[in-house]
Amino acid sequence: MNKKLAAAIARDDRLEDAGMHGDDRQTCHTHQCWAADCEDQHSTPTAGSLLAAAIELDRTQSR
């Protein structure tokens, strides 16, 4: 992580603590990168995707 990204993450953290909506961040606190670099990694879980993940987990554990 470079200094510019670290400063931007800290700035976004302060702004979010002050009331800025999380969707307005320019950085990703979770992945410690620029928001544009990981925007497709954040997906809202659906019942179907959670069920599919549970089925796959059961399938792999039962081997």
PDB file of N, CA and C in Angstrom:
ATOM      1  N   MET A   1       0.857  -1.172   0.000  1.00  0.00           N
ATOM      2  CA  MET A   1       0.000   0.000   0.000  1.00  0.00           C
ATOM      3  C   MET A   1       0.906   1.238   0.000  1.00  0.00           C
ATOM      4  N   ASN A   2       0.569   2.185  -0.855  1.00  0.00           N
ATOM      5  CA  ASN A   2       1.371   3.403  -0.894  1.00  0.00           C
ATOM      6  C   ASN A   2       0.790   4.461   0.049  1.00  0.00           C
ATOM      7  N   LYS A   3       1.557   5.527   0.246  1.00  0.00           N
ATOM      8  CA  LYS A   3       1.149   6.579   1.188  1.00  0.00           C
ATOM      9  C   LYS A   3      -0.135   7.285   0.753  1.00  0.00           C
ATOM     10  N   LYS A   4      -0.300   7.465  -0.564  1.00  0.00           N
ATOM     11  CA  LYS A   4      -1.496   8.150  -1.067  1.00  0.00           C
ATOM     12  C   LYS A   4      -2.756   7.333  -0.760  1.00  0.00           C
ATOM     13  N   LEU A   5      -2.695   6.017  -0.965  1.00  0.00           N
ATOM     14  CA  LEU A   5      -3.836   5.153  -0.667  1.00  0.00           C
ATOM     15  C   LEU A   5      -4.109   5.117   0.830  1.00  0.00           C
ATOM     16  N   ALA A   6      -3.066   4.995   1.636  1.00  0.00           N
ATOM     17  CA  ALA A   6      -3.244   4.963   3.093  1.00  0.00           C
ATOM     18  C   ALA A   6      -3.901   6.248   3.593  1.00  0.00           C
ATOM     19  N   ALA A   7      -3.478   7.388   3.046  1.00  0.00           N
ATOM     20  CA  ALA A   7      -4.071   8.671   3.448  1.00  0.00           C
ATOM     21  C   ALA A   7      -5.527   8.750   3.004  1.00  0.00           C
ATOM     22  N   ALA A   8      -5.830   8.249   1.813  1.00  0.00           N
ATOM     23  CA  ALA A   8      -7.207   8.275   1.312  1.00  0.00           C
ATOM     24  C   ALA A   8      -8.113   7.372   2.144  1.00  0.00           C
ATOM     25  N   ILE A   9      -7.615   6.204   2.548  1.00  0.00           N
ATOM     26  CA  ILE A   9      -8.405   5.304   3.397  1.00  0.00           C
ATOM     27  C   ILE A   9      -8.693   5.979   4.730  1.00  0.00           C
ATOM     28  N   ALA A  10      -7.679   6.597   5.329  1.00  0.00           N
ATOM     29  CA  ALA A  10      -7.873   7.293   6.606  1.00  0.00           C
ATOM     30  C   ALA A  10      -8.874   8.431   6.456  1.00  0.00           C
ATOM     31  N   ARG A  11      -8.777   9.189   5.337  1.00  0.00           N
ATOM     32  CA  ARG A  11      -9.722  10.285   5.096  1.00  0.00           C
ATOM     33  C   ARG A  11     -11.149   9.753   4.963  1.00  0.00           C
ATOM     34  N   ASP A  12     -11.320   8.680   4.173  1.00  0.00           N
ATOM     35  CA  ASP A  12     -12.657   8.104   4.009  1.00  0.00           C
ATOM     36  C   ASP A  12     -13.200   7.579   5.334  1.00  0.00           C
ATOM     37  N   ASP A  13     -12.339   6.987   6.152  1.00  0.00           N
ATOM     38  CA  ASP A  13     -12.771   6.504   7.471  1.00  0.00           C
ATOM     39  C   ASP A  13     -13.292   7.662   8.323  1.00  0.00           C
ATOM     40  N   ARG A  14     -12.535   8.779   8.332  1.00  0.00           N
ATOM     41  CA  ARG A  14     -12.966   9.953   9.114  1.00  0.00           C
ATOM     42  C   ARG A  14     -14.290  10.514   8.582  1.00  0.00           C
ATOM     43  N   LEU A  15     -14.405  10.623   7.256  1.00  0.00           N
ATOM     44  CA  LEU A  15     -15.637  11.153   6.669  1.00  0.00           C
ATOM     45  C   LEU A  15     -16.829  10.246   6.947  1.00  0.00           C
ATOM     46  N   GLU A  16     -16.605   8.942   6.892  1.00  0.00           N
ATOM     47  CA  GLU A  16     -17.696   8.011   7.164  1.00  0.00           C
ATOM     48  C   GLU A  16     -18.113   8.091   8.628  1.00  0.00           C
ATOM     49  N   ASP A  17     -17.130   8.226   9.531  1.00  0.00           N
ATOM     50  CA  ASP A  17     -17.458   8.399  10.951  1.00  0.00           C
ATOM     51  C   ASP A  17     -18.242   9.688  11.190  1.00  0.00           C
ATOM     52  N   ALA A  18     -18.010  10.683  10.325  1.00  0.00           N
ATOM     53  CA  ALA A  18     -18.698  11.972  10.462  1.00  0.00           C
ATOM     54  C   ALA A  18     -20.074  11.969   9.796  1.00  0.00           C
ATOM     55  N   GLY A  19     -20.447  10.856   9.153  1.00  0.00           N
ATOM     56  CA  GLY A  19     -21.787  10.764   8.595  1.00  0.00           C
ATOM     57  C   GLY A  19     -21.871  10.512   7.105  1.00  0.00           C
ATOM     58  N   MET A  20     -20.736  10.477   6.403  1.00  0.00           N
ATOM     59  CA  MET A  20     -20.773  10.195   4.973  1.00  0.00           C
ATOM     60  C   MET A  20     -21.280   8.773   4.741  1.00  0.00           C
ATOM     61  N   HIS A  21     -22.112   8.590   3.735  1.00  0.00           N
ATOM     62  CA  HIS A  21     -22.623   7.256   3.409  1.00  0.00           C
ATOM     63  C   HIS A  21     -21.476   6.398   2.887  1.00  0.00           C
ATOM     64  N   GLY A  22     -21.442   5.138   3.272  1.00  0.00           N
ATOM     65  CA  GLY A  22     -20.375   4.229   2.869  1.00  0.00           C
ATOM     66  C   GLY A  22     -20.230   4.061   1.370  1.00  0.00           C
ATOM     67  N   ASP A  23     -21.330   4.246   0.642  1.00  0.00           N
ATOM     68  CA  ASP A  23     -21.269   4.125  -0.821  1.00  0.00           C
ATOM     69  C   ASP A  23     -20.497   5.272  -1.469  1.00  0.00           C
ATOM     70  N   ASP A  24     -20.239   6.328  -0.712  1.00  0.00           N
ATOM     71  CA  ASP A  24     -19.531   7.478  -1.252  1.00  0.00           C
ATOM     72  C   ASP A  24     -18.014   7.389  -1.067  1.00  0.00           C
ATOM     73  N   ARG A  25     -17.539   6.282  -0.482  1.00  0.00           N
ATOM     74  CA  ARG A  25     -16.099   6.110  -0.270  1.00  0.00           C
ATOM     75  C   ARG A  25     -15.374   5.998  -1.603  1.00  0.00           C
ATOM     76  N   GLN A  26     -14.165   6.527  -1.658  1.00  0.00           N
ATOM     77  CA  GLN A  26     -13.300   6.356  -2.813  1.00  0.00           C
ATOM     78  C   GLN A  26     -12.377   5.164  -2.625  1.00  0.00           C
ATOM     79  N   THR A  27     -12.328   4.659  -1.397  1.00  0.00           N
ATOM     80  CA  THR A  27     -11.471   3.524  -1.063  1.00  0.00           C
ATOM     81  C   THR A  27     -12.306   2.405  -0.462  1.00  0.00           C
ATOM     82  N   CYS A  28     -11.749   1.209  -0.440  1.00  0.00           N
ATOM     83  CA  CYS A  28     -12.424   0.068   0.176  1.00  0.00           C
ATOM     84  C   CYS A  28     -11.717  -0.277   1.479  1.00  0.00           C
ATOM     85  N   HIS A  29     -12.409  -0.093   2.593  1.00  0.00           N
ATOM     86  CA  HIS A  29     -11.819  -0.394   3.900  1.00  0.00           C
ATOM     87  C   HIS A  29     -11.552  -1.892   4.040  1.00  0.00           C
ATOM     88  N   THR A  30     -12.426  -2.704   3.512  1.00  0.00           N
ATOM     89  CA  THR A  30     -12.290  -4.159   3.626  1.00  0.00           C
ATOM     90  C   THR A  30     -11.058  -4.682   2.903  1.00  0.00           C
ATOM     91  N   HIS A  31     -10.884  -4.259   1.652  1.00  0.00           N
ATOM     92  CA  HIS A  31      -9.793  -4.785   0.831  1.00  0.00           C
ATOM     93  C   HIS A  31      -8.552  -3.895   0.837  1.00  0.00           C
ATOM     94  N   GLN A  32      -8.625  -2.733   1.517  1.00  0.00           N
ATOM     95  CA  GLN A  32      -7.505  -1.801   1.607  1.00  0.00           C
ATOM     96  C   GLN A  32      -6.978  -1.433   0.217  1.00  0.00           C
ATOM     97  N   CYS A  33      -7.898  -1.030  -0.661  1.00  0.00           N
ATOM     98  CA  CYS A  33      -7.524  -0.632  -2.017  1.00  0.00           C
ATOM     99  C   CYS A  33      -8.499   0.446  -2.481  1.00  0.00           C
ATOM    100  N   TRP A  34      -8.298   0.927  -3.700  1.00  0.00           N
ATOM    101  CA  TRP A  34      -9.212   1.902  -4.283  1.00  0.00           C
ATOM    102  C   TRP A  34     -10.536   1.217  -4.574  1.00  0.00           C
ATOM    103  N   ALA A  35     -11.623   1.893  -4.340  1.00  0.00           N
ATOM    104  CA  ALA A  35     -12.958   1.310  -4.503  1.00  0.00           C
ATOM    105  C   ALA A  35     -13.176   0.783  -5.918  1.00  0.00           C
ATOM    106  N   ALA A  36     -12.674   1.483  -6.905  1.00  0.00           N
ATOM    107  CA  ALA A  36     -12.862   1.050  -8.297  1.00  0.00           C
ATOM    108  C   ALA A  36     -12.154  -0.269  -8.587  1.00  0.00           C
ATOM    109  N   ASP A  37     -11.113  -0.591  -7.805  1.00  0.00           N
ATOM    110  CA  ASP A  37     -10.360  -1.826  -8.036  1.00  0.00           C
ATOM    111  C   ASP A  37     -11.070  -3.067  -7.513  1.00  0.00           C
ATOM    112  N   CYS A  38     -12.033  -2.895  -6.634  1.00  0.00           N
ATOM    113  CA  CYS A  38     -12.681  -4.074  -6.063  1.00  0.00           C
ATOM    114  C   CYS A  38     -14.198  -3.994  -6.085  1.00  0.00           C
ATOM    115  N   GLU A  39     -14.751  -3.087  -6.871  1.00  0.00           N
ATOM    116  CA  GLU A  39     -16.204  -2.874  -6.835  1.00  0.00           C
ATOM    117  C   GLU A  39     -16.992  -4.116  -7.209  1.00  0.00           C
ATOM    118  N   ASP A  40     -16.444  -4.984  -8.060  1.00  0.00           N
ATOM    119  CA  ASP A  40     -17.188  -6.186  -8.435  1.00  0.00           C
ATOM    120  C   ASP A  40     -16.965  -7.334  -7.458  1.00  0.00           C
ATOM    121  N   GLN A  41     -16.130  -7.131  -6.426  1.00  0.00           N
ATOM    122  CA  GLN A  41     -15.930  -8.160  -5.409  1.00  0.00           C
ATOM    123  C   GLN A  41     -16.994  -8.083  -4.314  1.00  0.00           C
ATOM    124  N   HIS A  42     -17.700  -6.978  -4.271  1.00  0.00           N
ATOM    125  CA  HIS A  42     -18.739  -6.792  -3.257  1.00  0.00           C
ATOM    126  C   HIS A  42     -20.093  -7.095  -3.882  1.00  0.00           C
ATOM    127  N   SER A  43     -20.649  -8.184  -3.503  1.00  0.00           N
ATOM    128  CA  SER A  43     -21.975  -8.503  -4.020  1.00  0.00           C
ATOM    129  C   SER A  43     -22.905  -8.781  -2.847  1.00  0.00           C
ATOM    130  N   THR A  44     -24.127  -8.374  -3.007  1.00  0.00           N
ATOM    131  CA  THR A  44     -25.124  -8.602  -1.977  1.00  0.00           C
ATOM    132  C   THR A  44     -25.533 -10.069  -2.007  1.00  0.00           C
ATOM    133  N   PRO A  45     -25.389 -10.757  -0.885  1.00  0.00           N
ATOM    134  CA  PRO A  45     -25.776 -12.170  -0.880  1.00  0.00           C
ATOM    135  C   PRO A  45     -27.281 -12.316  -1.073  1.00  0.00           C
ATOM    136  N   THR A  46     -27.655 -13.315  -1.842  1.00  0.00           N
ATOM    137  CA  THR A  46     -29.065 -13.637  -2.030  1.00  0.00           C
ATOM    138  C   THR A  46     -29.334 -14.989  -1.387  1.00  0.00           C
ATOM    139  N   ALA A  47     -30.572 -15.303  -1.188  1.00  0.00           N
ATOM    140  CA  ALA A  47     -30.921 -16.599  -0.609  1.00  0.00           C
ATOM    141  C   ALA A  47     -30.397 -17.727  -1.485  1.00  0.00           C
ATOM    142  N   GLY A  48     -30.512 -17.560  -2.787  1.00  0.00           N
ATOM    143  CA  GLY A  48     -30.035 -18.585  -3.714  1.00  0.00           C
ATOM    144  C   GLY A  48     -28.534 -18.789  -3.651  1.00  0.00           C
ATOM    145  N   SER A  49     -27.777 -17.681  -3.575  1.00  0.00           N
ATOM    146  CA  SER A  49     -26.325 -17.822  -3.518  1.00  0.00           C
ATOM    147  C   SER A  49     -25.873 -18.417  -2.194  1.00  0.00           C
ATOM    148  N   LEU A  50     -26.557 -18.065  -1.096  1.00  0.00           N
ATOM    149  CA  LEU A  50     -26.217 -18.654   0.197  1.00  0.00           C
ATOM    150  C   LEU A  50     -26.547 -20.143   0.233  1.00  0.00           C
ATOM    151  N   LEU A  51     -27.679 -20.524  -0.345  1.00  0.00           N
ATOM    152  CA  LEU A  51     -28.062 -21.928  -0.409  1.00  0.00           C
ATOM    153  C   LEU A  51     -27.072 -22.708  -1.265  1.00  0.00           C
ATOM    154  N   ALA A  52     -26.685 -22.152  -2.399  1.00  0.00           N
ATOM    155  CA  ALA A  52     -25.715 -22.820  -3.271  1.00  0.00           C
ATOM    156  C   ALA A  52     -24.381 -22.995  -2.566  1.00  0.00           C
ATOM    157  N   ALA A  53     -23.952 -21.983  -1.822  1.00  0.00           N
ATOM    158  CA  ALA A  53     -22.689 -22.081  -1.085  1.00  0.00           C
ATOM    159  C   ALA A  53     -22.775 -23.151   0.004  1.00  0.00           C
ATOM    160  N   ALA A  54     -23.917 -23.236   0.691  1.00  0.00           N
ATOM    161  CA  ALA A  54     -24.090 -24.253   1.733  1.00  0.00           C
ATOM    162  C   ALA A  54     -24.110 -25.656   1.139  1.00  0.00           C
ATOM    163  N   ILE A  55     -24.770 -25.813   0.017  1.00  0.00           N
ATOM    164  CA  ILE A  55     -24.816 -27.120  -0.649  1.00  0.00           C
ATOM    165  C   ILE A  55     -23.410 -27.529  -1.094  1.00  0.00           C
ATOM    166  N   GLU A  56     -22.671 -26.591  -1.663  1.00  0.00           N
ATOM    167  CA  GLU A  56     -21.302 -26.885  -2.110  1.00  0.00           C
ATOM    168  C   GLU A  56     -20.413 -27.232  -0.922  1.00  0.00           C
ATOM    169  N   LEU A  57     -20.577 -26.545   0.193  1.00  0.00           N
ATOM    170  CA  LEU A  57     -19.806 -26.840   1.383  1.00  0.00           C
ATOM    171  C   LEU A  57     -20.130 -28.236   1.899  1.00  0.00           C
ATOM    172  N   ASP A  58     -21.412 -28.579   1.963  1.00  0.00           N
ATOM    173  CA  ASP A  58     -21.812 -29.928   2.385  1.00  0.00           C
ATOM    174  C   ASP A  58     -21.251 -30.980   1.447  1.00  0.00           C
ATOM    175  N   ARG A  59     -21.272 -30.696   0.152  1.00  0.00           N
ATOM    176  CA  ARG A  59     -20.795 -31.656  -0.833  1.00  0.00           C
ATOM    177  C   ARG A  59     -19.292 -31.908  -0.651  1.00  0.00           C
ATOM    178  N   THR A  60     -18.537 -30.857  -0.456  1.00  0.00           N
ATOM    179  CA  THR A  60     -17.087 -31.018  -0.323  1.00  0.00           C
ATOM    180  C   THR A  60     -16.698 -31.633   1.006  1.00  0.00           C
ATOM    181  N   GLN A  61     -17.476 -31.378   2.060  1.00  0.00           N
ATOM    182  CA  GLN A  61     -17.150 -31.937   3.382  1.00  0.00           C
ATOM    183  C   GLN A  61     -17.535 -33.403   3.492  1.00  0.00           C
ATOM    184  N   SER A  62     -18.447 -33.862   2.671  1.00  0.00           N
ATOM    185  CA  SER A  62     -18.909 -35.242   2.795  1.00  0.00           C
ATOM    186  C   SER A  62     -18.046 -36.219   2.008  1.00  0.00           C
ATOM    187  N   ARG A  63     -17.030 -35.729   1.377  1.00  0.00           N
ATOM    188  CA  ARG A  63     -16.140 -36.608   0.601  1.00  0.00           C
ATOM    189  C   ARG A  63     -15.275 -37.444   1.481  1.00  0.00           C
TER     190      ARG A  63
END
